[in-house]
XYZ file of C-alpha atoms in Angstrom:
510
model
C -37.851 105.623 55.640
C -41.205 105.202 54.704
C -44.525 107.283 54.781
C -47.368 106.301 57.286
C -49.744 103.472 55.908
C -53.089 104.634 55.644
C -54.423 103.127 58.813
C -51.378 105.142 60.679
C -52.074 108.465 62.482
C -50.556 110.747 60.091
C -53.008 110.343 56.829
C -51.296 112.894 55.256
C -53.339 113.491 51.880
C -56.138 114.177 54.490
C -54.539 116.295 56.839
C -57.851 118.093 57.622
C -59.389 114.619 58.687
C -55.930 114.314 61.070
C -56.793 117.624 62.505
C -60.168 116.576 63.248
C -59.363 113.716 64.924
C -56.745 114.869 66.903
C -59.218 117.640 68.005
C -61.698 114.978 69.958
C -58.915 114.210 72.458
C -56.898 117.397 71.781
C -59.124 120.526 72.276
C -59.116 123.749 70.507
C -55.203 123.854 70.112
C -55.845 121.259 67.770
C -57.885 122.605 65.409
C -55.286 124.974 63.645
C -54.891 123.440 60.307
C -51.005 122.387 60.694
C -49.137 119.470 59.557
C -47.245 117.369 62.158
C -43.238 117.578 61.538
C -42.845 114.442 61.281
C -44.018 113.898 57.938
C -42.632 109.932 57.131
C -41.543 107.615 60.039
C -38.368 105.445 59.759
C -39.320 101.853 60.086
C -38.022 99.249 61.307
C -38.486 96.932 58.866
C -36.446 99.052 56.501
C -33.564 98.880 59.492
C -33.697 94.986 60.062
C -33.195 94.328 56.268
C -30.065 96.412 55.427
C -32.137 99.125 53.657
C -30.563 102.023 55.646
C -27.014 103.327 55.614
C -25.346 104.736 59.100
C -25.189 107.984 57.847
C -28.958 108.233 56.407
C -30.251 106.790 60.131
C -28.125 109.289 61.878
C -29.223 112.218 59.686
C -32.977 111.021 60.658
C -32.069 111.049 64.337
C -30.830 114.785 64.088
C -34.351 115.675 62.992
C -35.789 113.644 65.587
C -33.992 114.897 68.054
C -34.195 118.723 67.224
C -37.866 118.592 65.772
C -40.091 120.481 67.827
C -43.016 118.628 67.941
C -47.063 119.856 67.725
C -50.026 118.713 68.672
C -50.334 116.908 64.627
C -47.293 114.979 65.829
C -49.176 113.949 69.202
C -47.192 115.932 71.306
C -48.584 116.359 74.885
C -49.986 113.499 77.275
C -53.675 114.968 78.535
C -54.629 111.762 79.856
C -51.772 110.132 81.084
C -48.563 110.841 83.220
C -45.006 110.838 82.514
C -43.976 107.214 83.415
C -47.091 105.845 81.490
C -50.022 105.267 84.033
C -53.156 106.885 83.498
C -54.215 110.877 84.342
C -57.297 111.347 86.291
C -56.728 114.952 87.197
C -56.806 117.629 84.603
C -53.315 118.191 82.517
C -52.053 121.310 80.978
C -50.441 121.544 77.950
C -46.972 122.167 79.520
C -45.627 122.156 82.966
C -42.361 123.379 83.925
C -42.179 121.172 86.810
C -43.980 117.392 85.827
C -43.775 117.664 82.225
C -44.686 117.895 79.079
C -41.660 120.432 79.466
C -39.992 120.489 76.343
C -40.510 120.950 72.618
C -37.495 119.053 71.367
C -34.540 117.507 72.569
C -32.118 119.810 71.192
C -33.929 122.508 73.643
C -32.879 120.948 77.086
C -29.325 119.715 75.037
C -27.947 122.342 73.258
C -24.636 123.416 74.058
C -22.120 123.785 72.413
C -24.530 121.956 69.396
C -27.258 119.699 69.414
C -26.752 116.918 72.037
C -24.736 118.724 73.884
C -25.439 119.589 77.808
C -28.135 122.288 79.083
C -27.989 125.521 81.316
C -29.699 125.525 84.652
C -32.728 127.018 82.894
C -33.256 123.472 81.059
C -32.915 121.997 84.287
C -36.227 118.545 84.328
C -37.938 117.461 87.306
C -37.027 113.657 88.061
C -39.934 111.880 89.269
C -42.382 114.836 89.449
C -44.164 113.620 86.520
C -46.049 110.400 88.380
C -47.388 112.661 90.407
C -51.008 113.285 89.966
C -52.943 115.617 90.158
C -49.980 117.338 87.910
C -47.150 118.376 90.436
C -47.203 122.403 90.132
C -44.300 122.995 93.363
C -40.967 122.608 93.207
C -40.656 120.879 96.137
C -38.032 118.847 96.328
C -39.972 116.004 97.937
C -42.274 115.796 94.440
C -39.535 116.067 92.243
C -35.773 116.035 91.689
C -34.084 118.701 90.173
C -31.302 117.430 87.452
C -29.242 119.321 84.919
C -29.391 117.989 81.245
C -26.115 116.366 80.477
C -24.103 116.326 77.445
C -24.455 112.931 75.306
C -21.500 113.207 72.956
C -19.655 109.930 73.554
C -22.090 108.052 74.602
C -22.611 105.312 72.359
C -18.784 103.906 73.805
C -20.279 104.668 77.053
C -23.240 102.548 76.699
C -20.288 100.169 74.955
C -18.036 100.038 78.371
C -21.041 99.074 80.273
C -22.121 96.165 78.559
C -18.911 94.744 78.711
C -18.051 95.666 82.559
C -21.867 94.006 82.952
C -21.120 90.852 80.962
C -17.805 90.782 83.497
C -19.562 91.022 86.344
C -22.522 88.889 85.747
C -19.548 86.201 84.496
C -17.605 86.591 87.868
C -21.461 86.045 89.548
C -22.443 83.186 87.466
C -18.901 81.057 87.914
C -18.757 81.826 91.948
C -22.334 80.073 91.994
C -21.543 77.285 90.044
C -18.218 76.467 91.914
C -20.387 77.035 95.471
C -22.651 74.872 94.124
C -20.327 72.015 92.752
C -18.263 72.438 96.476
C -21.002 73.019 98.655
C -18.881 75.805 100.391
C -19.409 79.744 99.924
C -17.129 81.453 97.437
C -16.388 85.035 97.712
C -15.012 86.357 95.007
C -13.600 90.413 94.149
C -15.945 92.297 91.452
C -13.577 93.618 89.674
C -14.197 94.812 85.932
C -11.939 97.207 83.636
C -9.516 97.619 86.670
C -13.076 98.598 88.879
C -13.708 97.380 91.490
C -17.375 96.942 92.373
C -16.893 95.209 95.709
C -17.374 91.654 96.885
C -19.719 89.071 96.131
C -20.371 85.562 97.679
C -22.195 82.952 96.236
C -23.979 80.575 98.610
C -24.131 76.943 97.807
C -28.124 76.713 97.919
C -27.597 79.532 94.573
C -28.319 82.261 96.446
C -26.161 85.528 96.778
C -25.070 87.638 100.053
C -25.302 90.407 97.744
C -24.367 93.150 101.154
C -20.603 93.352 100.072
C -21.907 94.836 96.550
C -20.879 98.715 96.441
C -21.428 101.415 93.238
C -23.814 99.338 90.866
C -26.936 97.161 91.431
C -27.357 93.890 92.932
C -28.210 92.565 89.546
C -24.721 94.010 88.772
C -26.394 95.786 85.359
C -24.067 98.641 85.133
C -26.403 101.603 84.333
C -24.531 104.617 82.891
C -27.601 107.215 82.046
C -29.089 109.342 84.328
C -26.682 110.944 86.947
C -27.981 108.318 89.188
C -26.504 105.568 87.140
C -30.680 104.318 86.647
C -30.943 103.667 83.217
C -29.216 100.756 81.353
C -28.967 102.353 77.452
C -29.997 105.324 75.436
C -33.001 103.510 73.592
C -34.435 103.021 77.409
C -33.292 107.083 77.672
C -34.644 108.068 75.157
C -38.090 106.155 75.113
C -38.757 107.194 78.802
C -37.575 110.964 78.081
C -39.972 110.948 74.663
C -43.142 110.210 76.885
C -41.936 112.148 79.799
C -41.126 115.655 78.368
C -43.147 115.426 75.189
C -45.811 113.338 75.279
C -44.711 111.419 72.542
C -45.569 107.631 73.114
C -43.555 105.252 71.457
C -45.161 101.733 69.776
C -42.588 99.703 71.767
C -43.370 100.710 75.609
C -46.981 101.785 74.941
C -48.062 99.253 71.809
C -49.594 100.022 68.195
C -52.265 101.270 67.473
C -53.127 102.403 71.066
C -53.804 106.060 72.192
C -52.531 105.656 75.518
C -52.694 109.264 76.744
C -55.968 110.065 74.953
C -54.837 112.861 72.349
C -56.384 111.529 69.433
C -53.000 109.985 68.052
C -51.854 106.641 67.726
C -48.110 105.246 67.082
C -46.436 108.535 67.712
C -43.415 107.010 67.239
C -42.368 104.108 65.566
C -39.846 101.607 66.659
C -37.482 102.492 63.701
C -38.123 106.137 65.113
C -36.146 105.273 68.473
C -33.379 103.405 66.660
C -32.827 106.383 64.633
C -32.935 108.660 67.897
C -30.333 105.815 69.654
C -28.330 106.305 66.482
C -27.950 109.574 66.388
C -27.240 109.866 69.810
C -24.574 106.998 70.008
C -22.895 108.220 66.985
C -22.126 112.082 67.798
C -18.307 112.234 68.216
C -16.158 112.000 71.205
C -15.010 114.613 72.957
C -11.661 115.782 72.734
C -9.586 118.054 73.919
C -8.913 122.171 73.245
C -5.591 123.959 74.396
C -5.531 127.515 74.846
C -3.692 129.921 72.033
C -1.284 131.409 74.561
C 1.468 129.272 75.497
C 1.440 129.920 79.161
C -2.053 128.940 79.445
C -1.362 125.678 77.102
C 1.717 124.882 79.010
C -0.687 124.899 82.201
C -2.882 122.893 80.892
C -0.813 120.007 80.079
C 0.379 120.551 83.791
C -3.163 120.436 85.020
C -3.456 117.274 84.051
C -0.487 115.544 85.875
C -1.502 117.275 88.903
C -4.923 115.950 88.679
C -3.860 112.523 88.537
C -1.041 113.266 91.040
C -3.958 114.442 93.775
C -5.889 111.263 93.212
C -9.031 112.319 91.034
C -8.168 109.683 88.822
C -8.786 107.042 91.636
C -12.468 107.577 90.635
C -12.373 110.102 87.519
C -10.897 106.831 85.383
C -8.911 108.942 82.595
C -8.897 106.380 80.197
C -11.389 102.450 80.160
C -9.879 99.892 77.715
C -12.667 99.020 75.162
C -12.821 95.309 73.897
C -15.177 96.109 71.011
C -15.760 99.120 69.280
C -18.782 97.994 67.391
C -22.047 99.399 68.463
C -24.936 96.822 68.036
C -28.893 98.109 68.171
C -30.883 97.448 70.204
C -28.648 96.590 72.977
C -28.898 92.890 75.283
C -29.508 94.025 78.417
C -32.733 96.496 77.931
C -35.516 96.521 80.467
C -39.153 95.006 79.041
C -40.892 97.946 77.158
C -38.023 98.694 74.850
C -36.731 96.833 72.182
C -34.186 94.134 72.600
C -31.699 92.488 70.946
C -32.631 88.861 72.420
C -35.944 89.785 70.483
C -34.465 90.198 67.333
C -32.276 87.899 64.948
C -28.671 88.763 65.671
C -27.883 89.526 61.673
C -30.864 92.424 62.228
C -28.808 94.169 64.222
C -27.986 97.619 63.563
C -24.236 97.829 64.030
C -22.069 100.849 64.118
C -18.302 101.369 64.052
C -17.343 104.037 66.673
C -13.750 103.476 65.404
C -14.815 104.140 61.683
C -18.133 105.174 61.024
C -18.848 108.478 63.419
C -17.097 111.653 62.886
C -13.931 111.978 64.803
C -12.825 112.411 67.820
C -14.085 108.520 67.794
C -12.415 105.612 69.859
C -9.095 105.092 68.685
C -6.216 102.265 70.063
C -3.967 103.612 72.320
C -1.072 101.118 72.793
C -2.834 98.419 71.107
C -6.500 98.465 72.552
C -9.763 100.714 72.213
C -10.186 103.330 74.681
C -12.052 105.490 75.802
C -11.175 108.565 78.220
C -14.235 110.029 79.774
C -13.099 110.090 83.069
C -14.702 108.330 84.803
C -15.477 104.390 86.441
C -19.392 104.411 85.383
C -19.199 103.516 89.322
C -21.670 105.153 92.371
C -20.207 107.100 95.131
C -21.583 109.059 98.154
C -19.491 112.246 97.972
C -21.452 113.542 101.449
C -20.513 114.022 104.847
C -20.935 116.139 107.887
C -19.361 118.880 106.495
C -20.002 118.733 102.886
C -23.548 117.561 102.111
C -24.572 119.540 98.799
C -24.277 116.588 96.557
C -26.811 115.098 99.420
C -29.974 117.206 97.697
C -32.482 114.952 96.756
C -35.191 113.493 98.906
C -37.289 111.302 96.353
C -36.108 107.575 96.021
C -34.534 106.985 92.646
C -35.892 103.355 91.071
C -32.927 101.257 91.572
C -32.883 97.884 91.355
C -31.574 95.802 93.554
C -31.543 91.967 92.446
C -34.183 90.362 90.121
C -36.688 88.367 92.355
C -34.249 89.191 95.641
C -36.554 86.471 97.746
C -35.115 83.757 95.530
C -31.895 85.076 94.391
C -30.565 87.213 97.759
C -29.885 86.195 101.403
C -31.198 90.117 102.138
C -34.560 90.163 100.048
C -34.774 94.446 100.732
C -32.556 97.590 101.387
C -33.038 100.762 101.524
C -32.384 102.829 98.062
C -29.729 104.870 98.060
C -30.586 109.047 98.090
C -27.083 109.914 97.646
C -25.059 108.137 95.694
C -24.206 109.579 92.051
C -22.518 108.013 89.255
C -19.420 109.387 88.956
C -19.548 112.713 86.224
C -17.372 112.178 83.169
C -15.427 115.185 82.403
C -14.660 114.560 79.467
C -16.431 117.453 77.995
C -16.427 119.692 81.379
C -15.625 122.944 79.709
C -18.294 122.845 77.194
C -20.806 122.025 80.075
C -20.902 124.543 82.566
C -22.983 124.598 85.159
C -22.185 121.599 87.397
C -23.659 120.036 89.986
C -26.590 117.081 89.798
C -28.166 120.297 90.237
C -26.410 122.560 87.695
C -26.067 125.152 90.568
C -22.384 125.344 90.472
C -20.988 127.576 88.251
C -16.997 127.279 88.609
C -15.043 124.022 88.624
C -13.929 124.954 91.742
C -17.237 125.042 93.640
C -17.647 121.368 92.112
C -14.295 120.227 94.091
C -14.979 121.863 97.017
C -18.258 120.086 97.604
C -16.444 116.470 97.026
C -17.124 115.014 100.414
C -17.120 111.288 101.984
C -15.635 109.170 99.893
C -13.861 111.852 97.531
C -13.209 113.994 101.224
C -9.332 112.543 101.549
C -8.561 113.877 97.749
C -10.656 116.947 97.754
C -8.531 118.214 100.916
C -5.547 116.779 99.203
C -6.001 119.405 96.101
C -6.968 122.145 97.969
C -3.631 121.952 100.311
C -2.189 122.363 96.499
C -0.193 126.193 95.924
C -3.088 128.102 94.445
C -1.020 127.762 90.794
C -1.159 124.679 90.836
C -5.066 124.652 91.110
C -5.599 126.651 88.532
C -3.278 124.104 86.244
C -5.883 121.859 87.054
C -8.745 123.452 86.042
C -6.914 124.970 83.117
C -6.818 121.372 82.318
C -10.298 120.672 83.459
C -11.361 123.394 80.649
C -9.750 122.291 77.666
C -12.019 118.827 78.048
C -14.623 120.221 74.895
C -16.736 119.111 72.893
C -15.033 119.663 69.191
C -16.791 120.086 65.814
C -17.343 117.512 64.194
C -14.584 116.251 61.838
C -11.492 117.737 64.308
C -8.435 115.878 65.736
C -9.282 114.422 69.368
C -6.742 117.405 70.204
C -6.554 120.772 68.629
C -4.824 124.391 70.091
C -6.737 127.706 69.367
C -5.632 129.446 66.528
C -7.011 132.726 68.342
C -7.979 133.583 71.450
C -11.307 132.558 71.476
C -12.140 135.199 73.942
C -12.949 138.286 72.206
C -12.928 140.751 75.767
C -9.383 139.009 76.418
C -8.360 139.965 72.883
C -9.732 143.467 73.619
C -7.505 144.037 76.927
C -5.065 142.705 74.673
C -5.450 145.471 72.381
C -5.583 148.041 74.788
C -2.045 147.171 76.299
């Protein structure tokens, strides 16, 4: 890492003249005479030429991502909104609803530790911030109300969904050449990972009848971040979420030595800064697993999990993806334009991380000879509403998908409409350190969350609840030792206590 250059925003042997010019585009908050936290800026440079070891680019990340940054840093967006374009009502500092919403990261993911997944009090606002004049209601037509996920695991996530992409786009790219060699159509199954993503034909003029496509794009880009399956990797995440909840603009979207939001600050954050975020974020351990201290409640557990496969949630709860490649390569190949990417780099510049090696553990391991990873889940869309069970239908704002690149030259069907219900499919592997649930976080048992599993999940959701109550409760005995484990554990480890110190009490008592 190395300090700001003179001609950077941070001038830090004259932090009085940073103050000052902050002030012009900041106001009076401004003009308290403190130092921005971020005090050096990891570049890039030092990244792309080996100077930086895994474990010194993760350790910047954790400050990155639990700084709370001030108006020095160039936290706050007066004069622009969250998705980039220009403000031309008046902006307050913070907004609860459109954003700026946040001091750090670690505030909306905190639980159990940094990274982890938020309460319904940390709940953001999707879309609410291109509103403008700044969206004050929480309407749900203005804005979409999410629950902050947990992100431990998700550098293998991002991992499964390059490779199921490169799959897909493969199956895509052959059925096109064969139609065009034959002159015939050529249907062919999209099937990655043992997922199956529906059909696709290829037409022999090299256009695609992409209407047979089901659970992922029509550019077949498997998106695992957001709960709508919208964003392609965590540098995209986390440059988007940067601007949108602090104001903090990074070089790569917004360019150097620009002050797009008017606060008086230029390059807020480097793009070494968002490789160390990406970093730190793909390298927090796996998840694992916790069994209860008391053998009854362990022995259920272990039950639970039988019976939840038995019932059928594993026909879209996936407990366990094979993973080809465990190495985690930054910035990633299939990242939108505005972010960093790795066809913009030289392949040997590439940051690379073992997640079988170089993380804490839980990490990927083999199991029987390959890399997996069990997150339950198939990174996959579904529509879990029908006409009796609708609560997963609560969100009337469009989400951005995407649903071919230049569809009037690549699709027989140029438009369709966007999707308002369909969710990626939650991984659990961490569902009982990540309470509430519900896109909405307004679910507070595990058992409201299967109740509410309509239309396509309907047939298995009436399946477990014909169960003998005992047997439900195995399953979400099972459900709840999914945790989030220090760092350095096994992937499984048993209380050596009971953890629960009112359970201990009645314990006491008897």
């Amino acid at each position: 890492m190395t300090s700001r250059s003179p001609k950077g925003p941070w001038r830090l042997a004259v932090v009085v003249g940073l103050i000052v010019a902050i002030g012009a585009g900041a106001g009076l908050a401004a003009k308290a005479q403190d130092a921005p936290v971020l005090s050096r800026h990891v570049e890039q440079a030092d990244i792309d030429s080996g100077g930086l070891l895994f474990s010194q680019l993760f350790q910047a990340g954790r400050f990155l991502f639990n700084a709370r940054f001030n108006k020095a840093d160039g936290q706050g967006r007066p004069a622009s909104m969250g998705h980039g374009a220009p403000r031309t009502a008046s902006q307050p500092a913070f907004t609860r609803m459109s954003g700026p919403d946040a001091n750090s990261c670690e505030g909306c993911h905190f639980q159990p530790r940094s990274g982890g997944a938020g309460d319904f009090a940390t709940n953001v606002f999707v879309l609410a911030q291109e509103r403008d004049p700044v969206v004050t209601s929480f309407d749900p037509r203005d804005g979409t109300e999410r629950n902050s996920l947990g992100m431990n695991g998700s550098g293998a996530i991002e991992l499964l969904a390059r490779e199921m992409t490169r799959d897909l786009v493969a199956i895509r790219e052959t059925a096109l050449a064969e139609a065009t060699k034959t002159a015939r159509e050529v249907r062919r199954p999209l099937v990655t990972k043992g997922i199956s993503f529906g059909t696709l034909l290829a037409l022999p003029d090299g256009r695609v009848d992409p209407r047979e496509i089901v659970g992922v794009d029509w550019d077949l880009v498997i998106k695992p971040f957001h709960q709508k399956g919208a964003v392609v990797s965590l540098r995209e995440f986390t440059v988007t979420a940067m601007n949108q909840h602090h104001g903090m603009q990074a070089v790569e979207r917004f360019g150097a030595g620009l002050d797009a939001d008017n606060d008086g600050v230029v390059d807020e954050l480097t793009e070494g800064d968002i490789t160390a975020l990406t970093i730190y974020q793909a390298g927090l351990n796996l998840p694992g697993r916790k069994l209860p201290f008391e053998p009854e409640r362990r022995a259920e557990a272990v039950r639970g999990e039988r019976i939840f496969a038995d019932v059928g949630c594993v026909s879209c709860h996936v407990a366990e993806l094979p993973l080809n490649d465990p190495v985690f390569a930054e910035p990633g190949p299939f990242n939108p334009p505005g972010n960093l990417r790795a066809q913009d780099k030289d392949a040997r510049s590439l940051f690379k991380v073992d997640l079988s090696k170089d993380i804490q553990t839980p990490r990927v391991s083999k199991n029987g000879g390959r890399y997996a990873v069990r997150a339950f889940t198939d990174l996959k869309r579904h529509d879990l509403n029908d006409g009796t069970y609708a609560h997963f239908a609560n969100e009337r704002a469009p989400q951005g998908f995407l649903h071919g690149v230049a569809p009037t030259a690549a699709f027989t069907e140029p438009t369709r409409p966007r999707p308002l219900r369909e969710f990626l499919t939650r991984k659990l592997w961490d569902a009982g350190s990540s309470a509430p649930y519900g896109h909405r976080g307004d679910l507070t048992t595990l058992t409201e969350a299967i109740h509410f599993h309509g239309g396509e999940a309907r047939a298995i959701r009436d399946r477990y609840f014909a169960l003998p109550e005992p047997d439900r409760a195995a399953v979400v005995e099972f459900l709840k030792s999914l945790q989030v484990l220090p760092e350095g554990s096994p992937a499984i480890v048993t209380e050596d206590r009971d953890e629960n110190p009112l359970r201990a009490l009645g314990k006491a008592k008897d």
